[in-house]
mmCIF file of C-alpha atoms and ligand atoms in Angstrom:
data_model
loop_
_atom_site.group_PDB
_atom_site.id
_atom_site.type_symbol
_atom_site.label_atom_id
_atom_site.label_comp_id
_atom_site.label_asym_id
_atom_site.label_seq_id
_atom_site.Cartn_x
_atom_site.Cartn_y
_atom_site.Cartn_z
ATOM 1 C CA MET O 1 112.105 68.811 92.961
ATOM 2 C CA ARG O 2 115.602 67.030 92.190
ATOM 3 C CA LEU O 3 115.245 64.584 89.679
ATOM 4 C CA LEU O 4 117.459 61.804 88.224
ATOM 5 C CA LEU O 5 117.044 61.144 84.487
ATOM 6 C CA ILE O 6 118.697 57.896 83.483
ATOM 7 C CA GLU O 7 117.902 57.128 79.602
ATOM 8 C CA ASP O 8 120.202 56.943 76.442
ATOM 9 C CA ASP O 9 117.471 57.878 73.869
ATOM 10 C CA GLU O 10 118.512 61.467 72.810
ATOM 11 C CA MET O 11 115.418 62.579 71.617
ATOM 12 C CA ILE O 12 113.303 61.209 74.602
ATOM 13 C CA GLY O 13 116.203 62.365 76.890
ATOM 14 C CA SER O 14 116.225 66.116 76.181
ATOM 15 C CA ALA O 15 112.254 66.405 75.515
ATOM 16 C CA VAL O 16 112.040 64.979 79.230
ATOM 17 C CA VAL O 17 114.687 67.415 80.601
ATOM 18 C CA THR O 18 113.165 70.790 78.804
ATOM 19 C CA GLY O 19 109.720 69.789 79.966
ATOM 20 C CA LEU O 20 110.426 69.123 83.452
ATOM 21 C CA THR O 21 112.903 71.743 83.832
ATOM 22 C CA GLN O 22 110.197 74.295 82.275
ATOM 23 C CA ASP O 23 108.167 72.912 85.281
ATOM 24 C CA GLY O 24 110.785 74.137 88.131
ATOM 25 C CA ASN O 25 112.617 70.995 88.498
ATOM 26 C CA VAL O 26 116.193 70.303 88.286
ATOM 27 C CA VAL O 27 116.964 67.061 86.190
ATOM 28 C CA GLU O 28 120.246 65.637 86.102
ATOM 29 C CA TRP O 29 120.699 63.324 83.091
ATOM 30 C CA LEU O 30 122.837 60.320 82.825
ATOM 31 C CA ARG O 31 122.578 57.969 79.608
ATOM 32 C CA ASP O 32 124.555 54.804 80.954
ATOM 33 C CA GLY O 33 122.705 52.409 83.414
ATOM 34 C CA ALA O 34 126.181 51.665 85.282
ATOM 35 C CA GLN O 35 126.514 55.150 85.972
ATOM 36 C CA GLY O 36 123.004 55.940 86.862
ATOM 37 C CA LEU O 37 122.912 53.522 89.397
ATOM 38 C CA HIS O 38 126.171 55.143 91.005
ATOM 39 C CA TYR O 39 124.724 58.496 91.134
ATOM 40 C CA ALA O 40 121.491 57.241 92.469
ATOM 41 C CA SER O 41 123.036 55.450 95.351
ATOM 42 C CA HIS O 42 125.016 58.169 96.381
ATOM 43 C CA GLU O 43 122.977 61.437 95.941
ATOM 44 C CA LEU O 44 119.704 62.266 97.037
ATOM 45 C CA PHE O 45 116.988 62.831 94.289
ATOM 46 C CA ASP O 46 113.353 63.285 95.025
ATOM 47 C CA ALA O 47 112.751 60.568 91.979
ATOM 48 C CA VAL O 48 114.352 58.345 89.434
ATOM 49 C CA LEU O 49 113.147 58.171 86.175
ATOM 50 C CA LEU O 50 114.548 54.885 84.871
ATOM 51 C CA ASP O 51 114.844 53.254 81.125
ATOM 52 C CA LEU O 52 114.763 49.466 81.005
ATOM 53 C CA GLY O 53 117.013 49.187 77.637
ATOM 54 C CA LEU O 54 120.288 50.640 78.887
ATOM 55 C CA PRO O 55 124.053 50.522 77.839
ATOM 56 C CA GLY O 56 126.369 49.591 80.824
ATOM 57 C CA LYS O 57 123.741 47.910 83.015
ATOM 58 C CA ASP O 58 120.254 47.094 82.009
ATOM 59 C CA GLY O 59 117.246 49.155 83.899
ATOM 60 C CA LEU O 60 115.770 46.151 85.871
ATOM 61 C CA GLN O 61 119.386 45.563 87.194
ATOM 62 C CA VAL O 62 119.663 48.967 88.301
ATOM 63 C CA LEU O 63 116.097 48.894 89.976
ATOM 64 C CA ARG O 64 117.169 45.727 91.455
ATOM 65 C CA GLU O 65 120.597 46.856 92.931
ATOM 66 C CA LEU O 66 119.075 50.166 94.248
ATOM 67 C CA ARG O 67 116.427 48.209 96.290
ATOM 68 C CA ARG O 68 118.867 45.750 97.546
ATOM 69 C CA GLN O 69 120.997 48.833 98.777
ATOM 70 C CA ARG O 70 117.353 49.766 100.655
ATOM 71 C CA ASN O 71 117.335 52.944 98.772
ATOM 72 C CA ASP O 72 113.825 53.855 99.239
ATOM 73 C CA THR O 73 113.921 56.787 96.538
ATOM 74 C CA PRO O 74 110.764 56.534 94.291
ATOM 75 C CA ILE O 75 111.193 55.051 91.163
ATOM 76 C CA ILE O 76 109.520 55.453 88.008
ATOM 77 C CA VAL O 77 110.273 53.115 85.044
ATOM 78 C CA ILE O 78 110.224 54.514 81.294
ATOM 79 C CA THR O 79 109.761 51.733 78.935
ATOM 80 C CA ALA O 80 109.017 51.026 75.399
ATOM 81 C CA ARG O 81 108.602 47.328 76.356
ATOM 82 C CA ASP O 82 104.694 47.531 76.746
ATOM 83 C CA ASP O 83 104.163 44.090 77.392
ATOM 84 C CA THR O 84 102.469 42.909 80.449
ATOM 85 C CA ALA O 85 105.473 40.569 81.391
ATOM 86 C CA SER O 86 107.937 43.864 81.939
ATOM 87 C CA ARG O 87 105.685 46.030 83.366
ATOM 88 C CA VAL O 88 105.144 43.386 86.138
ATOM 89 C CA LYS O 89 108.831 42.532 86.438
ATOM 90 C CA GLY O 90 109.632 46.190 86.779
ATOM 91 C CA LEU O 91 106.908 46.632 89.528
ATOM 92 C CA ASP O 92 107.840 43.438 91.406
ATOM 93 C CA SER O 93 111.472 44.767 91.445
ATOM 94 C CA GLY O 94 110.393 47.608 93.151
ATOM 95 C CA ALA O 95 109.510 50.616 90.788
ATOM 96 C CA ASP O 96 106.681 52.708 92.312
ATOM 97 C CA ASP O 97 105.393 53.676 88.910
ATOM 98 C CA TYR O 98 105.958 53.133 85.069
ATOM 99 C CA VAL O 99 104.803 54.831 81.998
ATOM 100 C CA VAL O 100 105.349 53.487 78.499
ATOM 101 C CA LYS O 101 106.910 55.333 75.480
ATOM 102 C CA PRO O 102 105.642 57.346 74.055
ATOM 103 C CA PHE O 103 104.382 59.169 77.022
ATOM 104 C CA ASP O 104 102.829 62.632 77.735
ATOM 105 C CA LEU O 105 105.018 64.789 79.992
ATOM 106 C CA ASP O 106 102.374 66.248 81.550
ATOM 107 C CA GLU O 107 101.083 62.885 82.674
ATOM 108 C CA LEU O 108 104.741 62.031 83.601
ATOM 109 C CA ALA O 109 105.230 64.981 85.882
ATOM 110 C CA ALA O 110 101.735 64.441 87.713
ATOM 111 C CA ARG O 111 103.224 60.631 88.251
ATOM 112 C CA ILE O 112 106.289 61.973 89.992
ATOM 113 C CA ARG O 113 104.308 64.330 92.200
ATOM 114 C CA ALA O 114 102.329 61.132 93.132
ATOM 115 C CA VAL O 115 105.145 58.934 93.859
ATOM 116 C CA ALA O 116 107.105 61.699 95.796
ATOM 117 C CA ARG O 117 103.790 62.680 97.658
ATOM 118 C CA ARG O 118 103.282 59.078 98.567
ATOM 119 C CA LYS O 119 106.645 58.608 99.908
ATOM 120 C CA ALA O 120 106.332 62.217 102.259
ATOM 121 C CA GLY O 121 102.539 60.245 103.117
ATOM 122 C CA ARG O 122 100.657 63.124 102.121
ATOM 123 C CA SER O 123 97.469 62.206 100.081
ATOM 124 C CA THR O 124 97.024 65.582 98.354
ATOM 125 C CA ALA O 125 99.337 67.572 96.418
ATOM 126 C CA LEU O 126 98.712 70.487 98.484
ATOM 127 C CA MET O 127 101.561 71.329 101.294
ATOM 128 C CA THR O 128 100.638 73.424 104.327
ATOM 129 C CA HIS O 129 102.286 74.472 107.232
ATOM 130 C CA ARG O 130 101.548 77.205 109.733
ATOM 131 C CA GLY O 131 99.181 79.288 107.409
ATOM 132 C CA LEU O 132 100.962 78.531 104.322
ATOM 133 C CA GLU O 133 99.568 76.496 101.385
ATOM 134 C CA MET O 134 101.553 75.542 98.433
ATOM 135 C CA ASN O 135 100.560 74.055 95.474
ATOM 136 C CA PRO O 136 102.879 72.137 93.359
ATOM 137 C CA VAL O 137 100.752 72.109 90.264
ATOM 138 C CA THR O 138 99.679 75.515 89.987
ATOM 139 C CA HIS O 139 102.711 77.143 91.890
ATOM 140 C CA GLU O 140 100.329 79.478 93.662
ATOM 141 C CA VAL O 141 101.288 79.785 97.318
ATOM 142 C CA THR O 142 99.240 81.295 100.129
ATOM 143 C CA LEU O 143 99.905 82.762 103.911
ATOM 144 C CA ASP O 144 97.008 83.238 105.688
ATOM 145 C CA GLY O 145 95.023 83.093 102.934
ATOM 146 C CA LYS O 146 96.714 86.051 100.867
ATOM 147 C CA ARG O 147 98.654 84.997 97.799
ATOM 148 C CA LEU O 148 102.500 85.296 97.801
ATOM 149 C CA GLU O 149 104.372 86.210 94.910
ATOM 150 C CA LEU O 150 107.533 83.800 94.603
ATOM 151 C CA SER O 151 110.188 83.168 92.125
ATOM 152 C CA ALA O 152 110.855 79.925 90.667
ATOM 153 C CA ARG O 153 113.571 79.376 92.931
ATOM 154 C CA GLU O 154 111.894 81.030 95.793
ATOM 155 C CA PHE O 155 109.489 78.170 95.258
ATOM 156 C CA ALA O 156 111.732 75.889 95.039
ATOM 157 C CA VAL O 157 113.760 76.737 98.403
ATOM 158 C CA LEU O 158 110.403 76.818 100.163
ATOM 159 C CA GLU O 159 109.025 73.317 98.458
ATOM 160 C CA THR O 160 112.349 71.645 99.680
ATOM 161 C CA LEU O 161 112.054 73.231 103.259
ATOM 162 C CA MET O 162 107.914 72.337 103.387
ATOM 163 C CA GLU O 163 108.835 68.528 102.365
ATOM 164 C CA HIS O 164 109.760 68.093 105.881
ATOM 165 C CA PRO O 165 108.685 71.054 107.934
ATOM 166 C CA GLY O 166 109.876 69.649 111.213
ATOM 167 C CA ALA O 167 113.242 68.701 110.339
ATOM 168 C CA ILE O 168 116.577 70.594 109.536
ATOM 169 C CA THR O 169 117.004 70.455 105.849
ATOM 170 C CA PRO O 170 120.837 70.866 104.970
ATOM 171 C CA ARG O 171 121.748 74.164 102.952
ATOM 172 C CA GLN O 172 123.766 71.470 100.691
ATOM 173 C CA ARG O 173 120.226 69.799 99.737
ATOM 174 C CA ILE O 174 118.425 73.320 98.924
ATOM 175 C CA GLU O 175 121.707 74.093 96.694
ATOM 176 C CA ASP O 176 121.352 70.945 95.049
ATOM 177 C CA ARG O 177 117.749 71.275 94.627
ATOM 178 C CA LEU O 178 118.335 74.655 92.852
ATOM 179 C CA TYR O 179 121.223 74.171 90.661
ATOM 180 C CA GLY O 180 121.823 71.256 88.742
ATOM 181 C CA TRP O 181 125.723 69.579 88.219
ATOM 182 C CA ASP O 182 126.676 72.148 85.160
ATOM 183 C CA THR O 183 125.721 75.541 87.146
ATOM 184 C CA GLU O 184 128.579 77.719 88.589
ATOM 185 C CA ILE O 185 126.755 79.166 91.549
ATOM 186 C CA ALA O 186 127.922 82.164 93.635
ATOM 187 C CA SER O 187 128.612 80.724 97.454
ATOM 188 C CA ASN O 188 125.591 82.952 99.247
ATOM 189 C CA ALA O 189 123.343 82.053 96.673
ATOM 190 C CA VAL O 190 121.073 80.210 99.221
ATOM 191 C CA GLU O 191 121.289 83.089 101.633
ATOM 192 C CA VAL O 192 120.234 85.492 99.107
ATOM 193 C CA HIS O 193 116.937 83.221 98.382
ATOM 194 C CA ILE O 194 116.249 82.690 102.077
ATOM 195 C CA HIS O 195 116.638 86.234 102.920
ATOM 196 C CA HIS O 196 114.012 86.932 100.029
ATOM 197 C CA LEU O 197 111.764 84.293 101.181
ATOM 198 C CA ARG O 198 111.818 85.869 104.748
ATOM 199 C CA LYS O 199 110.981 89.073 103.790
ATOM 200 C CA LYS O 200 108.043 87.709 101.684
ATOM 201 C CA LEU O 201 107.040 85.405 104.833
ATOM 202 C CA GLY O 202 107.997 87.304 108.025
ATOM 203 C CA ASP O 203 110.607 86.921 110.707
ATOM 204 C CA GLY O 204 110.602 83.612 112.398
ATOM 205 C CA PHE O 205 109.022 81.445 109.697
ATOM 206 C CA ILE O 206 111.966 80.141 108.482
ATOM 207 C CA ARG O 207 114.788 79.513 111.296
ATOM 208 C CA THR O 208 118.654 79.253 110.634
ATOM 209 C CA VAL O 209 119.898 76.141 112.455
ATOM 210 C CA ARG O 210 123.766 77.546 112.565
ATOM 211 C CA GLY O 211 126.309 75.136 110.709
ATOM 212 C CA MET O 212 123.641 72.488 109.764
ATOM 213 C CA GLY O 213 120.842 74.371 107.426
ATOM 214 C CA TYR O 214 117.337 75.845 107.536
ATOM 215 C CA THR O 215 113.945 74.232 109.545
ATOM 216 C CA LEU O 216 110.271 75.478 109.593
ATOM 217 C CA GLY O 217 109.844 73.853 112.749
ATOM 218 C CA ASP O 218 109.085 76.086 116.121
ATOM 219 C CA ALA O 219 111.727 77.801 117.683
ATOM 220 C CA GLY O 220 112.813 76.365 121.007
HETATM 221 CA CA1 CA E 301 116.938 52.884 75.801
#
């Protein structure tokens, strides 16, 4: 998943980035509330992790502003304010979930998967389409019951396409999902991963929609 972390605490921030990156996510990290609001409004993320006490703009304000804009990105509030009033205020302001510091990284990862799943309308973690099964927790992939070995990036590409199998996923969205802001990438990087995936999935599973992107939808 592509995640935005808005957190000014260096220790918590770098632990979250390291942990979630190891899990196969791309995590963009900002330390300022106003900046965070800007990027959350202008770029697409699978979830936003939002601290409440932030320089630039308070987390609750960021949250309210995003919901005012009708931005429906799942938002998990990260807070040291473990009193009931802050939690209620956060949830009432449009947060999907919250974690109280100090929190366990595995639990945070599970909560992120849960809010992303709810947004996609799935009730279980397993993603399925035309004989393909993907498990975002164990990273196991099977096609017609047979195990497929995918690299971390191939998994990420396929996961991005599986989120909306019938829709066209823009090439740029896949690129953003694979590489963070700071990464220089080859211009054909996405095509290379798609090429490898096609060899493993068979022809016709991933369709190119010229000039737009890729889809897992039926041809025709
Ligand atoms: Ca803070």
